[in-house]
Amino acid sequence: MPEYGYFLSCEQYGPAELIEQARMAEQAGFQALWISDHYHPWNGEQGQSPFVWSVIGALSDAVSLPIETAVTCPTVRIHPAVVAQAAATSAVMTDGRFRLGVGTGEALNEHIFGDAWPAAHVRLEMLEEAILIIRRLLTGEEVNHHGTHYTVENARLYTVPDEPVPIDISGFGPSATKLAARVGDGYITMMPDASMVEQYRKGGGGGKLVSGGTKVCYDTDRDAAVRTVHRLWANEQLPGELGQVLPSPKHFEQAQTLVTEDMVRDNRVCGDDVDEHVAELKQFADAGFDRVYVNQIGPDLRGFFDLYRTKVLPQLPQSA
């Protein structure tokens, strides 16, 4: 029986707005928070991208909910030794309520120093080595590491949590899911795909946490909601690996001209139909997820949280 959380979008909202949304989410009955980790938004219409670790610091004081990055790429833009320090401090500030979600990242955020964007299999190798470094540093012991992709010398974290920070791995294909099952403390995927959950659990994930998320657009005017999603998040309808390889917001803006409003209407919950919102989240419950996160795209946040507090969350199967 899942828990339900709220997904904070750093691509679309500034720090103060994110903190207020987190408060509203807790008051509405959501049980956890996800927060995205981006250097750029996907497109200029989204228009934001605050530094996630600063926002997490503020969240630790504003709410009492568990918090997880969804997801951090600890391989290119930020060295894993620095991510380890950020994760350790976040865990201390939240009294152990922090999980580190990691993935292989996107060129959109990670190529900003001009480095070549590695192939997918290389990014997976880098991620596995990065997780090894982060876990060793989180023990508080001095770490020296000379690996294939990273070097760490005489590094020690002095501010560490009492318990290790759980590290969940994002996976959208068989290779990443296999890695998550082998070395992760949990699994993150954005599609309510029971076969991927089964692969993760049978591959070594067992009873570990499986989390997923979705975006909706609450609005009393369905057509207005479709237009809002098309303007802000048409990039989600782009196929294949474009999301991982396009290097800048302007490239996503060019590509998403291929996305129509009808494509959005067919693939995203828009409007105020309670049954549609319930069905969207219930797909994840039916597929075996332990936590399900939802993000409100549209501007009517009060209407969204009121709907979920009074009509959506009470209809969903959930843990006590």
PDB file of C-alpha atoms in Angstrom:
ATOM      1  CA  MET A   1       0.000   0.000   0.000  1.00  0.00           C
ATOM      2  CA  PRO A   2       1.768   3.166  -1.152  1.00  0.00           C
ATOM      3  CA  GLU A   3       2.497   6.473   0.474  1.00  0.00           C
ATOM      4  CA  TYR A   4       1.760   9.581  -1.597  1.00  0.00           C
ATOM      5  CA  GLY A   5       4.125  12.496  -1.898  1.00  0.00           C
ATOM      6  CA  TYR A   6       4.355  15.837  -3.632  1.00  0.00           C
ATOM      7  CA  PHE A   7       6.930  16.519  -6.369  1.00  0.00           C
ATOM      8  CA  LEU A   8       8.575  19.956  -6.126  1.00  0.00           C
ATOM      9  CA  SER A   9       9.685  21.247  -9.528  1.00  0.00           C
ATOM     10  CA  CYS A  10      12.845  23.372  -9.390  1.00  0.00           C
ATOM     11  CA  GLU A  11      12.499  23.938 -13.150  1.00  0.00           C
ATOM     12  CA  GLN A  12       9.240  25.853 -12.772  1.00  0.00           C
ATOM     13  CA  TYR A  13       9.329  27.563  -9.372  1.00  0.00           C
ATOM     14  CA  GLY A  14      11.685  29.728  -7.351  1.00  0.00           C
ATOM     15  CA  PRO A  15      12.864  28.917  -3.814  1.00  0.00           C
ATOM     16  CA  ALA A  16      10.150  30.774  -1.889  1.00  0.00           C
ATOM     17  CA  GLU A  17       7.411  29.213  -4.028  1.00  0.00           C
ATOM     18  CA  LEU A  18       8.840  25.733  -3.508  1.00  0.00           C
ATOM     19  CA  ILE A  19       8.916  26.190   0.266  1.00  0.00           C
ATOM     20  CA  GLU A  20       5.302  27.376   0.272  1.00  0.00           C
ATOM     21  CA  GLN A  21       4.223  24.426  -1.871  1.00  0.00           C
ATOM     22  CA  ALA A  22       5.931  22.048   0.546  1.00  0.00           C
ATOM     23  CA  ARG A  23       3.972  23.561   3.445  1.00  0.00           C
ATOM     24  CA  MET A  24       0.739  23.280   1.485  1.00  0.00           C
ATOM     25  CA  ALA A  25       1.544  19.662   0.612  1.00  0.00           C
ATOM     26  CA  GLU A  26       2.080  18.721   4.250  1.00  0.00           C
ATOM     27  CA  GLN A  27      -1.158  20.435   5.268  1.00  0.00           C
ATOM     28  CA  ALA A  28      -3.029  18.602   2.489  1.00  0.00           C
ATOM     29  CA  GLY A  29      -1.924  15.201   3.776  1.00  0.00           C
ATOM     30  CA  PHE A  30       0.963  14.308   1.481  1.00  0.00           C
ATOM     31  CA  GLN A  31       3.487  12.080   3.216  1.00  0.00           C
ATOM     32  CA  ALA A  32       6.796  12.866   1.507  1.00  0.00           C
ATOM     33  CA  LEU A  33       8.550  15.277  -0.861  1.00  0.00           C
ATOM     34  CA  TRP A  34      10.539  14.832  -4.029  1.00  0.00           C
ATOM     35  CA  ILE A  35      12.558  17.739  -5.388  1.00  0.00           C
ATOM     36  CA  SER A  36      14.205  17.943  -8.810  1.00  0.00           C
ATOM     37  CA  ASP A  37      17.907  18.821  -9.181  1.00  0.00           C
ATOM     38  CA  HIS A  38      18.582  20.913 -12.294  1.00  0.00           C
ATOM     39  CA  TYR A  39      21.063  23.485 -13.554  1.00  0.00           C
ATOM     40  CA  HIS A  40      18.722  24.527 -16.382  1.00  0.00           C
ATOM     41  CA  PRO A  41      14.968  24.311 -16.859  1.00  0.00           C
ATOM     42  CA  TRP A  42      13.856  22.200 -19.813  1.00  0.00           C
ATOM     43  CA  ASN A  43      12.701  25.330 -21.631  1.00  0.00           C
ATOM     44  CA  GLY A  44      12.507  29.061 -21.122  1.00  0.00           C
ATOM     45  CA  GLU A  45       8.786  29.003 -20.286  1.00  0.00           C
ATOM     46  CA  GLN A  46       9.480  27.015 -17.121  1.00  0.00           C
ATOM     47  CA  GLY A  47      11.947  29.723 -16.242  1.00  0.00           C
ATOM     48  CA  GLN A  48      13.560  28.665 -12.939  1.00  0.00           C
ATOM     49  CA  SER A  49      16.371  26.514 -11.593  1.00  0.00           C
ATOM     50  CA  PRO A  50      17.418  27.231  -7.993  1.00  0.00           C
ATOM     51  CA  PHE A  51      20.289  25.332  -6.357  1.00  0.00           C
ATOM     52  CA  VAL A  52      18.551  22.326  -4.855  1.00  0.00           C
ATOM     53  CA  TRP A  53      20.782  21.962  -1.788  1.00  0.00           C
ATOM     54  CA  SER A  54      19.964  25.479  -0.610  1.00  0.00           C
ATOM     55  CA  VAL A  55      16.261  24.766  -1.011  1.00  0.00           C
ATOM     56  CA  ILE A  56      16.577  21.496   0.932  1.00  0.00           C
ATOM     57  CA  GLY A  57      18.156  23.429   3.785  1.00  0.00           C
ATOM     58  CA  ALA A  58      15.099  25.680   3.923  1.00  0.00           C
ATOM     59  CA  LEU A  59      12.730  22.717   3.588  1.00  0.00           C
ATOM     60  CA  SER A  60      14.339  21.038   6.589  1.00  0.00           C
ATOM     61  CA  ASP A  61      13.059  23.897   8.744  1.00  0.00           C
ATOM     62  CA  ALA A  62       9.740  24.479   6.968  1.00  0.00           C
ATOM     63  CA  VAL A  63       8.254  20.972   7.005  1.00  0.00           C
ATOM     64  CA  SER A  64       8.607  17.640   8.787  1.00  0.00           C
ATOM     65  CA  LEU A  65       8.181  15.439   5.690  1.00  0.00           C
ATOM     66  CA  PRO A  66      10.841  13.093   4.277  1.00  0.00           C
ATOM     67  CA  ILE A  67      12.735  14.700   1.377  1.00  0.00           C
ATOM     68  CA  GLU A  68      14.462  13.096  -1.609  1.00  0.00           C
ATOM     69  CA  THR A  69      16.240  14.456  -4.663  1.00  0.00           C
ATOM     70  CA  ALA A  70      14.632  13.174  -7.862  1.00  0.00           C
ATOM     71  CA  VAL A  71      17.208  12.996  -9.096  1.00  0.00           C
ATOM     72  CA  THR A  72      20.778  14.186  -8.570  1.00  0.00           C
ATOM     73  CA  CYS A  73      23.461  13.319 -11.113  1.00  0.00           C
ATOM     74  CA  PRO A  74      26.641  12.860  -9.029  1.00  0.00           C
ATOM     75  CA  THR A  75      29.019  12.272 -11.923  1.00  0.00           C
ATOM     76  CA  VAL A  76      29.820  15.274 -14.149  1.00  0.00           C
ATOM     77  CA  ARG A  77      28.603  18.696 -12.989  1.00  0.00           C
ATOM     78  CA  ILE A  78      29.316  17.955  -9.317  1.00  0.00           C
ATOM     79  CA  HIS A  79      32.008  15.547  -8.125  1.00  0.00           C
ATOM     80  CA  PRO A  80      30.640  12.662  -6.028  1.00  0.00           C
ATOM     81  CA  ALA A  81      32.746  13.752  -3.049  1.00  0.00           C
ATOM     82  CA  VAL A  82      30.878  17.068  -2.999  1.00  0.00           C
ATOM     83  CA  VAL A  83      27.499  15.368  -3.458  1.00  0.00           C
ATOM     84  CA  ALA A  84      28.383  13.176  -0.471  1.00  0.00           C
ATOM     85  CA  GLN A  85      28.925  16.249   1.691  1.00  0.00           C
ATOM     86  CA  ALA A  86      25.656  17.808   0.506  1.00  0.00           C
ATOM     87  CA  ALA A  87      23.733  14.607   1.195  1.00  0.00           C
ATOM     88  CA  ALA A  88      25.298  14.168   4.633  1.00  0.00           C
ATOM     89  CA  THR A  89      24.443  17.712   5.681  1.00  0.00           C
ATOM     90  CA  SER A  90      20.896  17.365   4.329  1.00  0.00           C
ATOM     91  CA  ALA A  91      20.418  14.182   6.336  1.00  0.00           C
ATOM     92  CA  VAL A  92      21.671  15.860   9.507  1.00  0.00           C
ATOM     93  CA  MET A  93      19.427  18.899   8.992  1.00  0.00           C
ATOM     94  CA  THR A  94      16.353  16.727   8.408  1.00  0.00           C
ATOM     95  CA  ASP A  95      17.053  14.405  11.361  1.00  0.00           C
ATOM     96  CA  GLY A  96      17.528  11.452   9.014  1.00  0.00           C
ATOM     97  CA  ARG A  97      14.529  12.192   6.768  1.00  0.00           C
ATOM     98  CA  PHE A  98      16.635  12.601   3.611  1.00  0.00           C
ATOM     99  CA  ARG A  99      17.156  10.123   0.785  1.00  0.00           C
ATOM    100  CA  LEU A 100      19.546  10.717  -2.102  1.00  0.00           C
ATOM    101  CA  GLY A 101      18.002   9.868  -5.460  1.00  0.00           C
ATOM    102  CA  VAL A 102      20.624   9.567  -8.190  1.00  0.00           C
ATOM    103  CA  GLY A 103      20.728   8.934 -11.914  1.00  0.00           C
ATOM    104  CA  THR A 104      22.919   9.205 -14.981  1.00  0.00           C
ATOM    105  CA  GLY A 105      21.667  12.695 -15.785  1.00  0.00           C
ATOM    106  CA  GLU A 106      21.043  14.746 -18.897  1.00  0.00           C
ATOM    107  CA  ALA A 107      23.349  16.789 -21.086  1.00  0.00           C
ATOM    108  CA  LEU A 108      20.979  19.689 -20.412  1.00  0.00           C
ATOM    109  CA  ASN A 109      22.385  20.002 -16.892  1.00  0.00           C
ATOM    110  CA  GLU A 110      25.709  18.223 -16.921  1.00  0.00           C
ATOM    111  CA  HIS A 111      27.659  19.391 -19.985  1.00  0.00           C
ATOM    112  CA  ILE A 112      27.958  23.030 -18.857  1.00  0.00           C
ATOM    113  CA  PHE A 113      31.757  22.893 -18.521  1.00  0.00           C
ATOM    114  CA  GLY A 114      32.179  21.822 -22.142  1.00  0.00           C
ATOM    115  CA  ASP A 115      33.034  18.203 -21.375  1.00  0.00           C
ATOM    116  CA  ALA A 116      31.962  15.584 -23.886  1.00  0.00           C
ATOM    117  CA  TRP A 117      28.685  13.917 -22.910  1.00  0.00           C
ATOM    118  CA  PRO A 118      29.505  10.229 -22.287  1.00  0.00           C
ATOM    119  CA  ALA A 119      27.625   7.328 -23.856  1.00  0.00           C
ATOM    120  CA  ALA A 120      24.902   5.708 -21.768  1.00  0.00           C
ATOM    121  CA  HIS A 121      26.977   2.688 -20.721  1.00  0.00           C
ATOM    122  CA  VAL A 122      29.833   4.946 -19.599  1.00  0.00           C
ATOM    123  CA  ARG A 123      27.437   7.096 -17.586  1.00  0.00           C
ATOM    124  CA  LEU A 124      26.255   3.961 -15.786  1.00  0.00           C
ATOM    125  CA  GLU A 125      29.858   3.029 -14.967  1.00  0.00           C
ATOM    126  CA  MET A 126      30.464   6.534 -13.642  1.00  0.00           C
ATOM    127  CA  LEU A 127      27.311   6.381 -11.548  1.00  0.00           C
ATOM    128  CA  GLU A 128      28.288   3.098  -9.928  1.00  0.00           C
ATOM    129  CA  GLU A 129      31.744   4.397  -9.050  1.00  0.00           C
ATOM    130  CA  ALA A 130      30.242   7.640  -7.727  1.00  0.00           C
ATOM    131  CA  ILE A 131      27.863   5.720  -5.444  1.00  0.00           C
ATOM    132  CA  LEU A 132      30.805   3.739  -4.066  1.00  0.00           C
ATOM    133  CA  ILE A 133      32.646   6.978  -3.217  1.00  0.00           C
ATOM    134  CA  ILE A 134      29.575   8.599  -1.666  1.00  0.00           C
ATOM    135  CA  ARG A 135      28.855   5.583   0.538  1.00  0.00           C
ATOM    136  CA  ARG A 136      32.447   5.420   1.770  1.00  0.00           C
ATOM    137  CA  LEU A 137      32.494   9.137   2.608  1.00  0.00           C
ATOM    138  CA  LEU A 138      29.180   8.928   4.459  1.00  0.00           C
ATOM    139  CA  THR A 139      30.856   6.657   7.024  1.00  0.00           C
ATOM    140  CA  GLY A 140      32.895   9.638   8.230  1.00  0.00           C
ATOM    141  CA  GLU A 141      36.157   7.828   7.551  1.00  0.00           C
ATOM    142  CA  GLU A 142      39.010   9.215   5.447  1.00  0.00           C
ATOM    143  CA  VAL A 143      38.712   8.105   1.847  1.00  0.00           C
ATOM    144  CA  ASN A 144      41.408   7.648  -0.775  1.00  0.00           C
ATOM    145  CA  HIS A 145      40.167   6.422  -4.121  1.00  0.00           C
ATOM    146  CA  HIS A 146      41.894   6.080  -7.494  1.00  0.00           C
ATOM    147  CA  GLY A 147      39.327   4.674  -9.874  1.00  0.00           C
ATOM    148  CA  THR A 148      38.487   4.600 -13.555  1.00  0.00           C
ATOM    149  CA  HIS A 149      36.612   7.899 -13.512  1.00  0.00           C
ATOM    150  CA  TYR A 150      37.348   9.608 -10.176  1.00  0.00           C
ATOM    151  CA  THR A 151      40.181  10.360  -7.801  1.00  0.00           C
ATOM    152  CA  VAL A 152      39.632  11.205  -4.150  1.00  0.00           C
ATOM    153  CA  GLU A 153      42.526  11.932  -1.801  1.00  0.00           C
ATOM    154  CA  ASN A 154      42.484  12.500   1.968  1.00  0.00           C
ATOM    155  CA  ALA A 155      38.750  13.284   1.943  1.00  0.00           C
ATOM    156  CA  ARG A 156      36.742  13.001   5.131  1.00  0.00           C
ATOM    157  CA  LEU A 157      33.278  14.235   6.066  1.00  0.00           C
ATOM    158  CA  TYR A 158      33.097  15.488   9.627  1.00  0.00           C
ATOM    159  CA  THR A 159      29.369  16.252   9.645  1.00  0.00           C
ATOM    160  CA  VAL A 160      27.615  12.960   9.012  1.00  0.00           C
ATOM    161  CA  PRO A 161      24.230  11.511  10.026  1.00  0.00           C
ATOM    162  CA  ASP A 162      23.878   8.762  12.605  1.00  0.00           C
ATOM    163  CA  GLU A 163      22.522   6.378   9.962  1.00  0.00           C
ATOM    164  CA  PRO A 164      23.703   5.988   6.354  1.00  0.00           C
ATOM    165  CA  VAL A 165      21.811   8.045   3.771  1.00  0.00           C
ATOM    166  CA  PRO A 166      19.744   5.693   1.570  1.00  0.00           C
ATOM    167  CA  ILE A 167      20.703   6.001  -2.095  1.00  0.00           C
ATOM    168  CA  ASP A 168      17.952   5.275  -4.608  1.00  0.00           C
ATOM    169  CA  ILE A 169      18.807   4.810  -8.292  1.00  0.00           C
ATOM    170  CA  SER A 170      16.719   6.039 -11.185  1.00  0.00           C
ATOM    171  CA  GLY A 171      16.209   3.616 -14.049  1.00  0.00           C
ATOM    172  CA  PHE A 172      14.166   3.796 -17.263  1.00  0.00           C
ATOM    173  CA  GLY A 173      15.638   0.804 -19.066  1.00  0.00           C
ATOM    174  CA  PRO A 174      16.915  -2.698 -18.290  1.00  0.00           C
ATOM    175  CA  SER A 175      20.576  -1.734 -17.700  1.00  0.00           C
ATOM    176  CA  ALA A 176      19.855   1.044 -15.226  1.00  0.00           C
ATOM    177  CA  THR A 177      17.207  -1.062 -13.492  1.00  0.00           C
ATOM    178  CA  LYS A 178      19.722  -3.878 -13.154  1.00  0.00           C
ATOM    179  CA  LEU A 179      22.222  -1.490 -11.565  1.00  0.00           C
ATOM    180  CA  ALA A 180      19.553  -0.206  -9.181  1.00  0.00           C
ATOM    181  CA  ALA A 181      18.699  -3.744  -8.127  1.00  0.00           C
ATOM    182  CA  ARG A 182      22.357  -4.605  -7.563  1.00  0.00           C
ATOM    183  CA  VAL A 183      23.674  -1.568  -5.696  1.00  0.00           C
ATOM    184  CA  GLY A 184      20.743   0.726  -4.804  1.00  0.00           C
ATOM    185  CA  ASP A 185      18.824   1.116  -1.575  1.00  0.00           C
ATOM    186  CA  GLY A 186      15.735   1.783  -3.675  1.00  0.00           C
ATOM    187  CA  TYR A 187      14.507   2.267  -7.232  1.00  0.00           C
ATOM    188  CA  ILE A 188      13.015   5.291  -8.988  1.00  0.00           C
ATOM    189  CA  THR A 189      11.172   5.238 -12.290  1.00  0.00           C
ATOM    190  CA  MET A 190       8.607   7.566 -13.827  1.00  0.00           C
ATOM    191  CA  MET A 191       6.354   5.071 -15.588  1.00  0.00           C
ATOM    192  CA  PRO A 192       3.821   2.844 -13.795  1.00  0.00           C
ATOM    193  CA  ASP A 193       5.379  -0.204 -15.438  1.00  0.00           C
ATOM    194  CA  ALA A 194       4.851  -3.365 -13.403  1.00  0.00           C
ATOM    195  CA  SER A 195       7.399  -5.260 -15.498  1.00  0.00           C
ATOM    196  CA  MET A 196      10.188  -2.842 -14.515  1.00  0.00           C
ATOM    197  CA  VAL A 197       9.233  -3.121 -10.854  1.00  0.00           C
ATOM    198  CA  GLU A 198       9.273  -6.915 -11.194  1.00  0.00           C
ATOM    199  CA  GLN A 199      12.698  -6.823 -12.870  1.00  0.00           C
ATOM    200  CA  TYR A 200      14.020  -4.666 -10.047  1.00  0.00           C
ATOM    201  CA  ARG A 201      12.642  -6.867  -7.282  1.00  0.00           C
ATOM    202  CA  LYS A 202      13.714 -10.160  -8.878  1.00  0.00           C
ATOM    203  CA  GLY A 203      17.119  -8.748  -9.798  1.00  0.00           C
ATOM    204  CA  GLY A 204      18.067  -8.091  -6.183  1.00  0.00           C
ATOM    205  CA  GLY A 205      15.812  -5.221  -5.120  1.00  0.00           C
ATOM    206  CA  GLY A 206      13.594  -7.483  -3.040  1.00  0.00           C
ATOM    207  CA  GLY A 207      11.457  -5.460  -0.671  1.00  0.00           C
ATOM    208  CA  LYS A 208      13.389  -2.195  -1.046  1.00  0.00           C
ATOM    209  CA  LEU A 209      11.591   1.083  -1.727  1.00  0.00           C
ATOM    210  CA  VAL A 210      10.219   1.612  -5.236  1.00  0.00           C
ATOM    211  CA  SER A 211       9.165   5.182  -6.032  1.00  0.00           C
ATOM    212  CA  GLY A 212       7.506   6.785  -9.036  1.00  0.00           C
ATOM    213  CA  GLY A 213       6.066  10.101 -10.021  1.00  0.00           C
ATOM    214  CA  THR A 214       3.777  11.909 -12.397  1.00  0.00           C
ATOM    215  CA  LYS A 215       2.628  15.405 -13.314  1.00  0.00           C
ATOM    216  CA  VAL A 216      -0.949  16.631 -13.594  1.00  0.00           C
ATOM    217  CA  CYS A 217      -2.570  19.971 -14.305  1.00  0.00           C
ATOM    218  CA  TYR A 218      -5.543  20.785 -12.113  1.00  0.00           C
ATOM    219  CA  ASP A 219      -7.772  23.489 -13.554  1.00  0.00           C
ATOM    220  CA  THR A 220     -11.532  23.897 -13.677  1.00  0.00           C
ATOM    221  CA  ASP A 221     -11.113  24.533 -17.429  1.00  0.00           C
ATOM    222  CA  ARG A 222      -9.750  21.387 -19.096  1.00  0.00           C
ATOM    223  CA  ASP A 223      -8.753  23.153 -22.313  1.00  0.00           C
ATOM    224  CA  ALA A 224      -6.890  25.815 -20.373  1.00  0.00           C
ATOM    225  CA  ALA A 225      -5.061  23.060 -18.490  1.00  0.00           C
ATOM    226  CA  VAL A 226      -4.027  21.411 -21.765  1.00  0.00           C
ATOM    227  CA  ARG A 227      -2.684  24.724 -23.043  1.00  0.00           C
ATOM    228  CA  THR A 228      -0.748  25.230 -19.811  1.00  0.00           C
ATOM    229  CA  VAL A 229       0.888  21.815 -20.023  1.00  0.00           C
ATOM    230  CA  HIS A 230       1.672  22.303 -23.702  1.00  0.00           C
ATOM    231  CA  ARG A 231       3.354  25.634 -22.954  1.00  0.00           C
ATOM    232  CA  LEU A 232       5.344  24.482 -19.926  1.00  0.00           C
ATOM    233  CA  TRP A 233       5.964  20.739 -20.223  1.00  0.00           C
ATOM    234  CA  ALA A 234       5.603  19.707 -23.884  1.00  0.00           C
ATOM    235  CA  ASN A 235       9.154  18.341 -23.559  1.00  0.00           C
ATOM    236  CA  GLU A 236       7.770  15.334 -21.655  1.00  0.00           C
ATOM    237  CA  GLN A 237       6.174  14.049 -24.857  1.00  0.00           C
ATOM    238  CA  LEU A 238       9.483  13.893 -26.749  1.00  0.00           C
ATOM    239  CA  PRO A 239      10.465  10.309 -27.624  1.00  0.00           C
ATOM    240  CA  GLY A 240      13.498   8.144 -26.952  1.00  0.00           C
ATOM    241  CA  GLU A 241      16.759   9.532 -25.600  1.00  0.00           C
ATOM    242  CA  LEU A 242      16.230  13.164 -26.592  1.00  0.00           C
ATOM    243  CA  GLY A 243      15.764  14.066 -22.937  1.00  0.00           C
ATOM    244  CA  GLN A 244      19.256  12.790 -22.145  1.00  0.00           C
ATOM    245  CA  VAL A 245      21.212  14.166 -25.106  1.00  0.00           C
ATOM    246  CA  LEU A 246      19.802  17.590 -26.077  1.00  0.00           C
ATOM    247  CA  PRO A 247      22.206  20.134 -24.570  1.00  0.00           C
ATOM    248  CA  SER A 248      20.219  23.294 -23.843  1.00  0.00           C
ATOM    249  CA  PRO A 249      16.727  24.701 -23.223  1.00  0.00           C
ATOM    250  CA  LYS A 250      16.667  26.215 -26.700  1.00  0.00           C
ATOM    251  CA  HIS A 251      17.163  22.767 -28.247  1.00  0.00           C
ATOM    252  CA  PHE A 252      14.201  21.437 -26.271  1.00  0.00           C
ATOM    253  CA  GLU A 253      12.158  24.415 -27.425  1.00  0.00           C
ATOM    254  CA  GLN A 254      12.982  23.521 -31.015  1.00  0.00           C
ATOM    255  CA  ALA A 255      12.142  19.844 -30.554  1.00  0.00           C
ATOM    256  CA  GLN A 256       8.900  20.384 -28.689  1.00  0.00           C
ATOM    257  CA  THR A 257       7.401  22.266 -31.655  1.00  0.00           C
ATOM    258  CA  LEU A 258       6.629  18.711 -32.827  1.00  0.00           C
ATOM    259  CA  VAL A 259       4.384  18.168 -29.802  1.00  0.00           C
ATOM    260  CA  THR A 260       0.704  19.026 -30.316  1.00  0.00           C
ATOM    261  CA  GLU A 261      -1.962  19.924 -27.785  1.00  0.00           C
ATOM    262  CA  ASP A 262      -3.760  16.711 -28.700  1.00  0.00           C
ATOM    263  CA  MET A 263      -0.650  14.736 -27.665  1.00  0.00           C
ATOM    264  CA  VAL A 264      -0.750  16.476 -24.300  1.00  0.00           C
ATOM    265  CA  ARG A 265      -4.496  15.869 -23.944  1.00  0.00           C
ATOM    266  CA  ASP A 266      -4.008  12.148 -24.605  1.00  0.00           C
ATOM    267  CA  ASN A 267      -1.059  11.670 -22.266  1.00  0.00           C
ATOM    268  CA  ARG A 268      -1.483  13.971 -19.275  1.00  0.00           C
ATOM    269  CA  VAL A 269      -4.257  14.376 -16.708  1.00  0.00           C
ATOM    270  CA  CYS A 270      -5.701  17.852 -17.238  1.00  0.00           C
ATOM    271  CA  GLY A 271      -8.712  19.374 -15.492  1.00  0.00           C
ATOM    272  CA  ASP A 272     -10.674  18.694 -12.331  1.00  0.00           C
ATOM    273  CA  ASP A 273     -12.126  15.236 -12.934  1.00  0.00           C
ATOM    274  CA  VAL A 274     -11.474  13.478  -9.628  1.00  0.00           C
ATOM    275  CA  ASP A 275     -11.711  10.010 -11.161  1.00  0.00           C
ATOM    276  CA  GLU A 276      -8.965  10.835 -13.672  1.00  0.00           C
ATOM    277  CA  HIS A 277      -6.635  12.078 -10.947  1.00  0.00           C
ATOM    278  CA  VAL A 278      -7.317   9.005  -8.810  1.00  0.00           C
ATOM    279  CA  ALA A 279      -6.787   6.663 -11.755  1.00  0.00           C
ATOM    280  CA  GLU A 280      -3.461   8.295 -12.639  1.00  0.00           C
ATOM    281  CA  LEU A 281      -1.964   7.649  -9.218  1.00  0.00           C
ATOM    282  CA  LYS A 282      -3.661   4.302  -8.765  1.00  0.00           C
ATOM    283  CA  GLN A 283      -1.742   2.978 -11.795  1.00  0.00           C
ATOM    284  CA  PHE A 284       1.422   3.188  -9.709  1.00  0.00           C
ATOM    285  CA  ALA A 285      -0.192   1.453  -6.739  1.00  0.00           C
ATOM    286  CA  ASP A 286      -1.400  -1.333  -9.004  1.00  0.00           C
ATOM    287  CA  ALA A 287       2.101  -1.718 -10.477  1.00  0.00           C
ATOM    288  CA  GLY A 288       3.623  -2.309  -7.036  1.00  0.00           C
ATOM    289  CA  PHE A 289       5.097   1.079  -6.138  1.00  0.00           C
ATOM    290  CA  ASP A 290       5.739   1.985  -2.498  1.00  0.00           C
ATOM    291  CA  ARG A 291       5.714   5.771  -2.941  1.00  0.00           C
ATOM    292  CA  VAL A 292       3.935   7.811  -5.582  1.00  0.00           C
ATOM    293  CA  TYR A 293       4.666  11.509  -6.107  1.00  0.00           C
ATOM    294  CA  VAL A 294       2.530  14.001  -8.020  1.00  0.00           C
ATOM    295  CA  ASN A 295       3.343  17.489  -9.285  1.00  0.00           C
ATOM    296  CA  GLN A 296       0.849  20.238 -10.085  1.00  0.00           C
ATOM    297  CA  ILE A 297       1.826  22.009 -13.318  1.00  0.00           C
ATOM    298  CA  GLY A 298      -0.843  24.715 -13.373  1.00  0.00           C
ATOM    299  CA  PRO A 299      -1.086  27.958 -11.384  1.00  0.00           C
ATOM    300  CA  ASP A 300      -4.078  26.972  -9.212  1.00  0.00           C
ATOM    301  CA  LEU A 301      -2.111  25.386  -6.409  1.00  0.00           C
ATOM    302  CA  ARG A 302      -4.750  26.026  -3.780  1.00  0.00           C
ATOM    303  CA  GLY A 303      -7.376  24.314  -5.922  1.00  0.00           C
ATOM    304  CA  PHE A 304      -5.038  21.373  -6.537  1.00  0.00           C
ATOM    305  CA  PHE A 305      -4.208  20.841  -2.869  1.00  0.00           C
ATOM    306  CA  ASP A 306      -7.841  21.226  -1.826  1.00  0.00           C
ATOM    307  CA  LEU A 307      -8.910  18.637  -4.415  1.00  0.00           C
ATOM    308  CA  TYR A 308      -6.277  16.134  -3.304  1.00  0.00           C
ATOM    309  CA  ARG A 309      -6.924  16.714   0.418  1.00  0.00           C
ATOM    310  CA  THR A 310     -10.682  16.285   0.184  1.00  0.00           C
ATOM    311  CA  LYS A 311     -11.331  14.006  -2.789  1.00  0.00           C
ATOM    312  CA  VAL A 312      -8.254  12.338  -4.319  1.00  0.00           C
ATOM    313  CA  LEU A 313      -6.055  11.127  -1.466  1.00  0.00           C
ATOM    314  CA  PRO A 314      -8.999   9.696   0.520  1.00  0.00           C
ATOM    315  CA  GLN A 315      -9.842   7.401  -2.442  1.00  0.00           C
ATOM    316  CA  LEU A 316      -6.349   6.025  -2.933  1.00  0.00           C
ATOM    317  CA  PRO A 317      -5.002   2.781  -1.444  1.00  0.00           C
ATOM    318  CA  GLN A 318      -2.315   3.848   0.971  1.00  0.00           C
ATOM    319  CA  SER A 319      -0.300   2.803   3.977  1.00  0.00           C
ATOM    320  CA  ALA A 320      -1.356   3.937   7.413  1.00  0.00           C
TER     321      ALA A 320
END
